[in-house]
Protein backbone atom coordinates (compact mmCIF):
# COMPACT_ATOMS: atom_id res chain seq x y z
CA UNK A 1 0.00 0.00 0.00
CA UNK A 2 1.16 3.46 -0.92
CA UNK A 3 2.47 5.42 2.05
CA UNK A 4 0.60 8.66 1.31
CA UNK A 5 -2.64 6.73 0.97
CA UNK A 6 -1.96 4.97 4.23
CA UNK A 7 -1.38 8.30 6.02
CA UNK A 8 -4.59 9.76 4.61
CA UNK A 9 -6.55 6.65 5.55
CA UNK A 10 -5.11 6.78 9.05
CA UNK A 11 -5.89 10.49 9.36
CA UNK A 12 -9.49 9.84 8.31
CA UNK A 13 -9.79 7.10 10.88
CA UNK A 14 -8.44 9.41 13.53
CA UNK A 15 -10.67 12.32 12.58
CA UNK A 16 -13.86 10.46 11.76
CA UNK A 17 -16.43 11.45 14.38
CA UNK A 18 -18.38 8.70 16.06
CA UNK A 19 -16.07 5.92 14.91
CA UNK A 20 -15.78 3.14 17.50
CA UNK A 21 -13.21 3.81 20.21
CA UNK A 22 -10.30 3.35 17.80
CA UNK A 23 -7.96 5.38 19.98
CA UNK A 24 -8.21 2.56 22.52
CA UNK A 25 -7.11 -0.05 20.01
CA UNK A 26 -3.40 -0.74 20.35
CA UNK A 27 -2.94 -1.00 16.56
CA UNK A 28 -3.58 2.72 16.16
CA UNK A 29 -1.10 3.65 18.85
CA UNK A 30 1.71 4.14 16.36
CA UNK A 31 4.03 6.63 18.04
CA UNK A 32 5.88 5.20 21.04
CA UNK A 33 7.56 7.56 23.48
CA UNK A 34 8.59 7.54 27.13
CA UNK A 35 7.75 9.67 30.13
CA UNK A 36 10.33 10.30 32.82
CA UNK A 37 9.05 11.62 36.15
CA UNK A 38 11.70 13.47 38.13
CA UNK A 39 11.79 15.64 41.21
CA UNK A 40 14.44 18.35 41.36
CA UNK A 41 13.13 19.52 44.76
CA UNK A 42 13.66 16.30 46.74
CA UNK A 43 15.87 14.39 44.27
CA UNK A 44 13.60 11.36 44.66
CA UNK A 45 14.52 8.55 42.25
CA UNK A 46 13.38 9.02 38.66
CA UNK A 47 10.69 6.84 37.18
CA UNK A 48 10.37 6.00 33.50
CA UNK A 49 7.21 4.83 31.75
CA UNK A 50 6.51 3.80 28.18
CA UNK A 51 3.42 4.90 26.32
CA UNK A 52 2.26 5.89 22.84
CA UNK A 53 -0.16 8.04 20.91
CA UNK A 54 -2.20 7.57 17.76
CA UNK A 55 -1.09 9.36 14.59
CA UNK A 56 -0.63 13.06 15.53
CA UNK A 57 -2.06 12.36 18.99
CA UNK A 58 -1.36 14.83 21.79
CA UNK A 59 0.75 14.24 24.91
CA UNK A 60 -2.36 14.32 27.11
CA UNK A 61 -3.72 11.32 25.21
CA UNK A 62 -0.50 9.36 25.81
CA UNK A 63 -0.65 10.26 29.51
CA UNK A 64 -4.28 9.13 29.77
CA UNK A 65 -3.44 5.89 28.03
CA UNK A 66 -0.56 5.31 30.44
CA UNK A 67 -2.75 6.07 33.46
CA UNK A 68 -5.31 3.57 32.22
CA UNK A 69 -2.82 0.74 31.80
CA UNK A 70 -0.30 1.46 34.57
CA UNK A 71 -1.56 1.89 38.12
CA UNK A 72 1.82 3.39 39.07
CA UNK A 73 1.22 6.53 36.99
CA UNK A 74 -1.44 9.07 37.92
CA UNK A 75 -1.89 12.69 37.01
CA UNK A 76 -4.40 15.51 37.30
CA UNK A 77 -4.74 18.73 35.34
CA UNK A 78 -6.79 21.86 35.42
CA UNK A 79 -8.42 23.53 32.45
CA UNK A 80 -6.93 26.98 31.90
CA UNK A 81 -9.25 29.17 29.82
CA UNK A 82 -6.30 30.69 27.96
CA UNK A 83 -3.65 27.98 27.84
CA UNK A 84 -5.72 24.79 27.93
CA UNK A 85 -4.98 21.72 30.07
CA UNK A 86 -2.41 22.57 32.76
CA UNK A 87 -0.58 19.73 34.53
CA UNK A 88 -1.39 19.95 38.24
CA UNK A 89 -0.16 16.74 39.90
CA UNK A 90 1.80 13.62 39.04
CA UNK A 91 1.70 10.49 41.20
CA UNK A 92 -0.07 12.42 43.95
CA UNK A 93 2.44 15.27 44.08
CA UNK A 94 0.82 18.62 43.37
CA UNK A 95 2.45 21.88 42.39
CA UNK A 96 1.35 24.78 44.60
CA UNK A 97 1.92 28.50 44.96
CA UNK A 98 2.66 28.32 48.71
CA UNK A 99 5.78 26.20 48.15
CA UNK A 100 6.34 27.80 44.74
CA UNK A 101 6.42 24.44 42.98
CA UNK A 102 5.15 23.32 39.60
CA UNK A 103 5.57 20.56 37.04
CA UNK A 104 8.04 21.59 34.39
CA UNK A 105 7.57 19.99 30.96
CA UNK A 106 10.66 19.07 28.95
CA UNK A 107 11.34 16.89 25.96
CA UNK A 108 14.57 15.11 25.18
CA UNK A 109 14.93 14.55 21.45
CA UNK A 110 18.20 13.03 20.21
CA UNK A 111 20.87 14.93 22.16
CA UNK A 112 18.85 17.91 23.14
CA UNK A 113 16.58 18.60 26.11
CA UNK A 114 14.22 21.50 25.58
CA UNK A 115 11.28 22.99 27.43
CA UNK A 116 7.92 22.39 25.81
CA UNK A 117 6.60 25.68 24.48
CA UNK A 118 3.01 24.37 24.54
CA UNK A 119 1.01 22.46 27.14
CA UNK A 120 0.08 18.77 27.44
CA UNK A 121 -3.08 19.40 25.40
CA UNK A 122 -1.16 20.75 22.40
CA UNK A 123 2.22 19.00 22.29
CA UNK A 124 2.43 16.17 19.72
CA UNK A 125 5.11 13.63 20.71
CA UNK A 126 7.42 12.24 18.03
CA UNK A 127 8.61 8.67 17.98
CA UNK A 128 11.12 7.94 20.78
CA UNK A 129 10.82 11.33 22.43
CA UNK A 130 11.48 11.29 26.14
CA UNK A 131 9.04 13.60 27.89
CA UNK A 132 10.36 14.78 31.25
CA UNK A 133 7.86 15.81 33.92
CA UNK A 134 10.05 17.55 36.47
CA UNK A 135 8.76 18.78 39.83
CA UNK A 136 10.46 22.10 40.35
CA UNK A 137 10.63 25.28 42.42
CA UNK A 138 10.28 28.70 40.84
C1 LIG B 1 16.49 12.32 36.71
O1 LIG B 1 16.51 12.59 35.32
C2 LIG B 1 16.90 13.91 35.01
C3 LIG B 1 16.69 14.13 33.52
O2 LIG B 1 17.34 13.14 32.76
C4 LIG B 1 18.34 14.12 35.46
O3 LIG B 1 18.76 15.44 35.14
C5 LIG B 1 18.42 13.88 36.95
O4 LIG B 1 19.75 13.96 37.37
C6 LIG B 1 17.85 12.53 37.34
N1 LIG B 1 17.70 12.47 38.79
C7 LIG B 1 18.02 11.40 39.50
C8 LIG B 1 17.78 11.51 40.98
O5 LIG B 1 18.50 10.39 39.01
C1 LIG C 1 24.22 13.59 18.85
O1 LIG C 1 25.55 13.59 19.34
C2 LIG C 1 26.44 12.77 18.61
C3 LIG C 1 27.77 12.72 19.34
O2 LIG C 1 28.14 14.01 19.80
C4 LIG C 1 26.53 13.31 17.19
O3 LIG C 1 27.41 12.50 16.42
C5 LIG C 1 25.14 13.29 16.55
O4 LIG C 1 25.18 13.87 15.27
C6 LIG C 1 24.15 14.08 17.41
N1 LIG C 1 22.81 13.89 16.89
C7 LIG C 1 21.97 14.90 16.71
C8 LIG C 1 20.62 14.56 16.16
O5 LIG C 1 22.25 16.08 16.98
mmCIF file of C-alpha atoms and ligand atoms in Angstrom:
data_model
loop_
_atom_site.group_PDB
_atom_site.id
_atom_site.type_symbol
_atom_site.label_atom_id
_atom_site.label_comp_id
_atom_site.label_asym_id
_atom_site.label_seq_id
_atom_site.Cartn_x
_atom_site.Cartn_y
_atom_site.Cartn_z
ATOM 1 C CA UNK A 1 0.000 0.000 0.000
ATOM 2 C CA UNK A 2 1.156 3.463 -0.918
ATOM 3 C CA UNK A 3 2.475 5.421 2.046
ATOM 4 C CA UNK A 4 0.603 8.664 1.309
ATOM 5 C CA UNK A 5 -2.640 6.732 0.968
ATOM 6 C CA UNK A 6 -1.961 4.966 4.234
ATOM 7 C CA UNK A 7 -1.385 8.299 6.019
ATOM 8 C CA UNK A 8 -4.589 9.763 4.610
ATOM 9 C CA UNK A 9 -6.547 6.652 5.550
ATOM 10 C CA UNK A 10 -5.110 6.784 9.053
ATOM 11 C CA UNK A 11 -5.894 10.491 9.362
ATOM 12 C CA UNK A 12 -9.489 9.840 8.305
ATOM 13 C CA UNK A 13 -9.789 7.102 10.882
ATOM 14 C CA UNK A 14 -8.444 9.410 13.534
ATOM 15 C CA UNK A 15 -10.673 12.323 12.582
ATOM 16 C CA UNK A 16 -13.856 10.464 11.764
ATOM 17 C CA UNK A 17 -16.430 11.447 14.379
ATOM 18 C CA UNK A 18 -18.381 8.701 16.060
ATOM 19 C CA UNK A 19 -16.070 5.922 14.915
ATOM 20 C CA UNK A 20 -15.780 3.139 17.500
ATOM 21 C CA UNK A 21 -13.213 3.814 20.213
ATOM 22 C CA UNK A 22 -10.303 3.349 17.804
ATOM 23 C CA UNK A 23 -7.965 5.381 19.977
ATOM 24 C CA UNK A 24 -8.214 2.563 22.519
ATOM 25 C CA UNK A 25 -7.109 -0.051 20.013
ATOM 26 C CA UNK A 26 -3.397 -0.738 20.346
ATOM 27 C CA UNK A 27 -2.939 -1.003 16.564
ATOM 28 C CA UNK A 28 -3.585 2.716 16.162
ATOM 29 C CA UNK A 29 -1.102 3.647 18.849
ATOM 30 C CA UNK A 30 1.709 4.139 16.357
ATOM 31 C CA UNK A 31 4.026 6.632 18.042
ATOM 32 C CA UNK A 32 5.875 5.201 21.042
ATOM 33 C CA UNK A 33 7.557 7.556 23.480
ATOM 34 C CA UNK A 34 8.586 7.542 27.126
ATOM 35 C CA UNK A 35 7.749 9.672 30.128
ATOM 36 C CA UNK A 36 10.326 10.301 32.821
ATOM 37 C CA UNK A 37 9.054 11.625 36.147
ATOM 38 C CA UNK A 38 11.700 13.472 38.129
ATOM 39 C CA UNK A 39 11.787 15.642 41.215
ATOM 40 C CA UNK A 40 14.441 18.349 41.356
ATOM 41 C CA UNK A 41 13.125 19.519 44.759
ATOM 42 C CA UNK A 42 13.665 16.299 46.738
ATOM 43 C CA UNK A 43 15.873 14.393 44.271
ATOM 44 C CA UNK A 44 13.603 11.356 44.657
ATOM 45 C CA UNK A 45 14.523 8.548 42.252
ATOM 46 C CA UNK A 46 13.377 9.021 38.655
ATOM 47 C CA UNK A 47 10.685 6.836 37.182
ATOM 48 C CA UNK A 48 10.366 6.001 33.496
ATOM 49 C CA UNK A 49 7.207 4.829 31.754
ATOM 50 C CA UNK A 50 6.507 3.797 28.179
ATOM 51 C CA UNK A 51 3.416 4.900 26.325
ATOM 52 C CA UNK A 52 2.263 5.885 22.843
ATOM 53 C CA UNK A 53 -0.158 8.039 20.906
ATOM 54 C CA UNK A 54 -2.200 7.570 17.759
ATOM 55 C CA UNK A 55 -1.086 9.359 14.586
ATOM 56 C CA UNK A 56 -0.626 13.059 15.532
ATOM 57 C CA UNK A 57 -2.061 12.356 18.993
ATOM 58 C CA UNK A 58 -1.362 14.833 21.793
ATOM 59 C CA UNK A 59 0.753 14.244 24.907
ATOM 60 C CA UNK A 60 -2.364 14.324 27.106
ATOM 61 C CA UNK A 61 -3.721 11.315 25.206
ATOM 62 C CA UNK A 62 -0.501 9.359 25.807
ATOM 63 C CA UNK A 63 -0.646 10.257 29.512
ATOM 64 C CA UNK A 64 -4.283 9.129 29.768
ATOM 65 C CA UNK A 65 -3.442 5.890 28.029
ATOM 66 C CA UNK A 66 -0.563 5.305 30.437
ATOM 67 C CA UNK A 67 -2.748 6.072 33.458
ATOM 68 C CA UNK A 68 -5.310 3.574 32.220
ATOM 69 C CA UNK A 69 -2.817 0.742 31.801
ATOM 70 C CA UNK A 70 -0.300 1.460 34.567
ATOM 71 C CA UNK A 71 -1.557 1.890 38.122
ATOM 72 C CA UNK A 72 1.816 3.391 39.073
ATOM 73 C CA UNK A 73 1.219 6.526 36.989
ATOM 74 C CA UNK A 74 -1.436 9.065 37.922
ATOM 75 C CA UNK A 75 -1.891 12.692 37.014
ATOM 76 C CA UNK A 76 -4.396 15.506 37.299
ATOM 77 C CA UNK A 77 -4.739 18.730 35.342
ATOM 78 C CA UNK A 78 -6.790 21.862 35.420
ATOM 79 C CA UNK A 79 -8.423 23.528 32.454
ATOM 80 C CA UNK A 80 -6.931 26.975 31.904
ATOM 81 C CA UNK A 81 -9.252 29.172 29.821
ATOM 82 C CA UNK A 82 -6.303 30.693 27.963
ATOM 83 C CA UNK A 83 -3.647 27.976 27.841
ATOM 84 C CA UNK A 84 -5.720 24.786 27.930
ATOM 85 C CA UNK A 85 -4.983 21.722 30.066
ATOM 86 C CA UNK A 86 -2.407 22.570 32.756
ATOM 87 C CA UNK A 87 -0.577 19.730 34.535
ATOM 88 C CA UNK A 88 -1.387 19.948 38.245
ATOM 89 C CA UNK A 89 -0.165 16.744 39.897
ATOM 90 C CA UNK A 90 1.804 13.624 39.036
ATOM 91 C CA UNK A 91 1.704 10.491 41.196
ATOM 92 C CA UNK A 92 -0.065 12.416 43.948
ATOM 93 C CA UNK A 93 2.440 15.275 44.080
ATOM 94 C CA UNK A 94 0.824 18.620 43.373
ATOM 95 C CA UNK A 95 2.451 21.881 42.385
ATOM 96 C CA UNK A 96 1.355 24.781 44.599
ATOM 97 C CA UNK A 97 1.916 28.504 44.956
ATOM 98 C CA UNK A 98 2.661 28.318 48.705
ATOM 99 C CA UNK A 99 5.779 26.200 48.149
ATOM 100 C CA UNK A 100 6.340 27.803 44.736
ATOM 101 C CA UNK A 101 6.417 24.444 42.983
ATOM 102 C CA UNK A 102 5.147 23.323 39.597
ATOM 103 C CA UNK A 103 5.568 20.560 37.041
ATOM 104 C CA UNK A 104 8.043 21.592 34.393
ATOM 105 C CA UNK A 105 7.569 19.989 30.957
ATOM 106 C CA UNK A 106 10.657 19.067 28.950
ATOM 107 C CA UNK A 107 11.336 16.886 25.960
ATOM 108 C CA UNK A 108 14.571 15.109 25.176
ATOM 109 C CA UNK A 109 14.934 14.547 21.452
ATOM 110 C CA UNK A 110 18.201 13.025 20.205
ATOM 111 C CA UNK A 111 20.872 14.927 22.165
ATOM 112 C CA UNK A 112 18.853 17.913 23.144
ATOM 113 C CA UNK A 113 16.581 18.597 26.106
ATOM 114 C CA UNK A 114 14.224 21.501 25.581
ATOM 115 C CA UNK A 115 11.280 22.994 27.434
ATOM 116 C CA UNK A 116 7.915 22.389 25.812
ATOM 117 C CA UNK A 117 6.596 25.680 24.478
ATOM 118 C CA UNK A 118 3.010 24.373 24.541
ATOM 119 C CA UNK A 119 1.005 22.455 27.138
ATOM 120 C CA UNK A 120 0.077 18.766 27.440
ATOM 121 C CA UNK A 121 -3.077 19.396 25.398
ATOM 122 C CA UNK A 122 -1.156 20.751 22.400
ATOM 123 C CA UNK A 123 2.216 19.001 22.287
ATOM 124 C CA UNK A 124 2.426 16.172 19.724
ATOM 125 C CA UNK A 125 5.115 13.635 20.711
ATOM 126 C CA UNK A 126 7.420 12.239 18.034
ATOM 127 C CA UNK A 127 8.614 8.665 17.975
ATOM 128 C CA UNK A 128 11.119 7.936 20.776
ATOM 129 C CA UNK A 129 10.816 11.327 22.430
ATOM 130 C CA UNK A 130 11.479 11.290 26.136
ATOM 131 C CA UNK A 131 9.042 13.595 27.893
ATOM 132 C CA UNK A 132 10.363 14.781 31.253
ATOM 133 C CA UNK A 133 7.859 15.815 33.923
ATOM 134 C CA UNK A 134 10.048 17.548 36.468
ATOM 135 C CA UNK A 135 8.763 18.780 39.830
ATOM 136 C CA UNK A 136 10.456 22.097 40.353
ATOM 137 C CA UNK A 137 10.626 25.282 42.416
ATOM 138 C CA UNK A 138 10.285 28.705 40.841
HETATM 139 C C1 LIG B 1 16.493 12.317 36.712
HETATM 140 O O1 LIG B 1 16.512 12.593 35.323
HETATM 141 C C2 LIG B 1 16.904 13.912 35.008
HETATM 142 C C3 LIG B 1 16.694 14.126 33.520
HETATM 143 O O2 LIG B 1 17.345 13.137 32.759
HETATM 144 C C4 LIG B 1 18.345 14.117 35.455
HETATM 145 O O3 LIG B 1 18.757 15.437 35.144
HETATM 146 C C5 LIG B 1 18.420 13.884 36.953
HETATM 147 O O4 LIG B 1 19.752 13.963 37.366
HETATM 148 C C6 LIG B 1 17.848 12.528 37.343
HETATM 149 N N1 LIG B 1 17.703 12.473 38.791
HETATM 150 C C7 LIG B 1 18.021 11.400 39.504
HETATM 151 C C8 LIG B 1 17.784 11.513 40.977
HETATM 152 O O5 LIG B 1 18.504 10.393 39.006
HETATM 153 C C1 LIG B 2 24.224 13.587 18.846
HETATM 154 O O1 LIG B 2 25.547 13.588 19.341
HETATM 155 C C2 LIG B 2 26.440 12.767 18.612
HETATM 156 C C3 LIG B 2 27.766 12.724 19.345
HETATM 157 O O2 LIG B 2 28.144 14.006 19.799
HETATM 158 C C4 LIG B 2 26.529 13.310 17.187
HETATM 159 O O3 LIG B 2 27.412 12.497 16.419
HETATM 160 C C5 LIG B 2 25.136 13.295 16.546
HETATM 161 O O4 LIG B 2 25.181 13.871 15.267
HETATM 162 C C6 LIG B 2 24.152 14.078 17.409
HETATM 163 N N1 LIG B 2 22.812 13.888 16.889
HETATM 164 C C7 LIG B 2 21.971 14.901 16.709
HETATM 165 C C8 LIG B 2 20.616 14.564 16.159
HETATM 166 O O5 LIG B 2 22.254 16.082 16.981
#
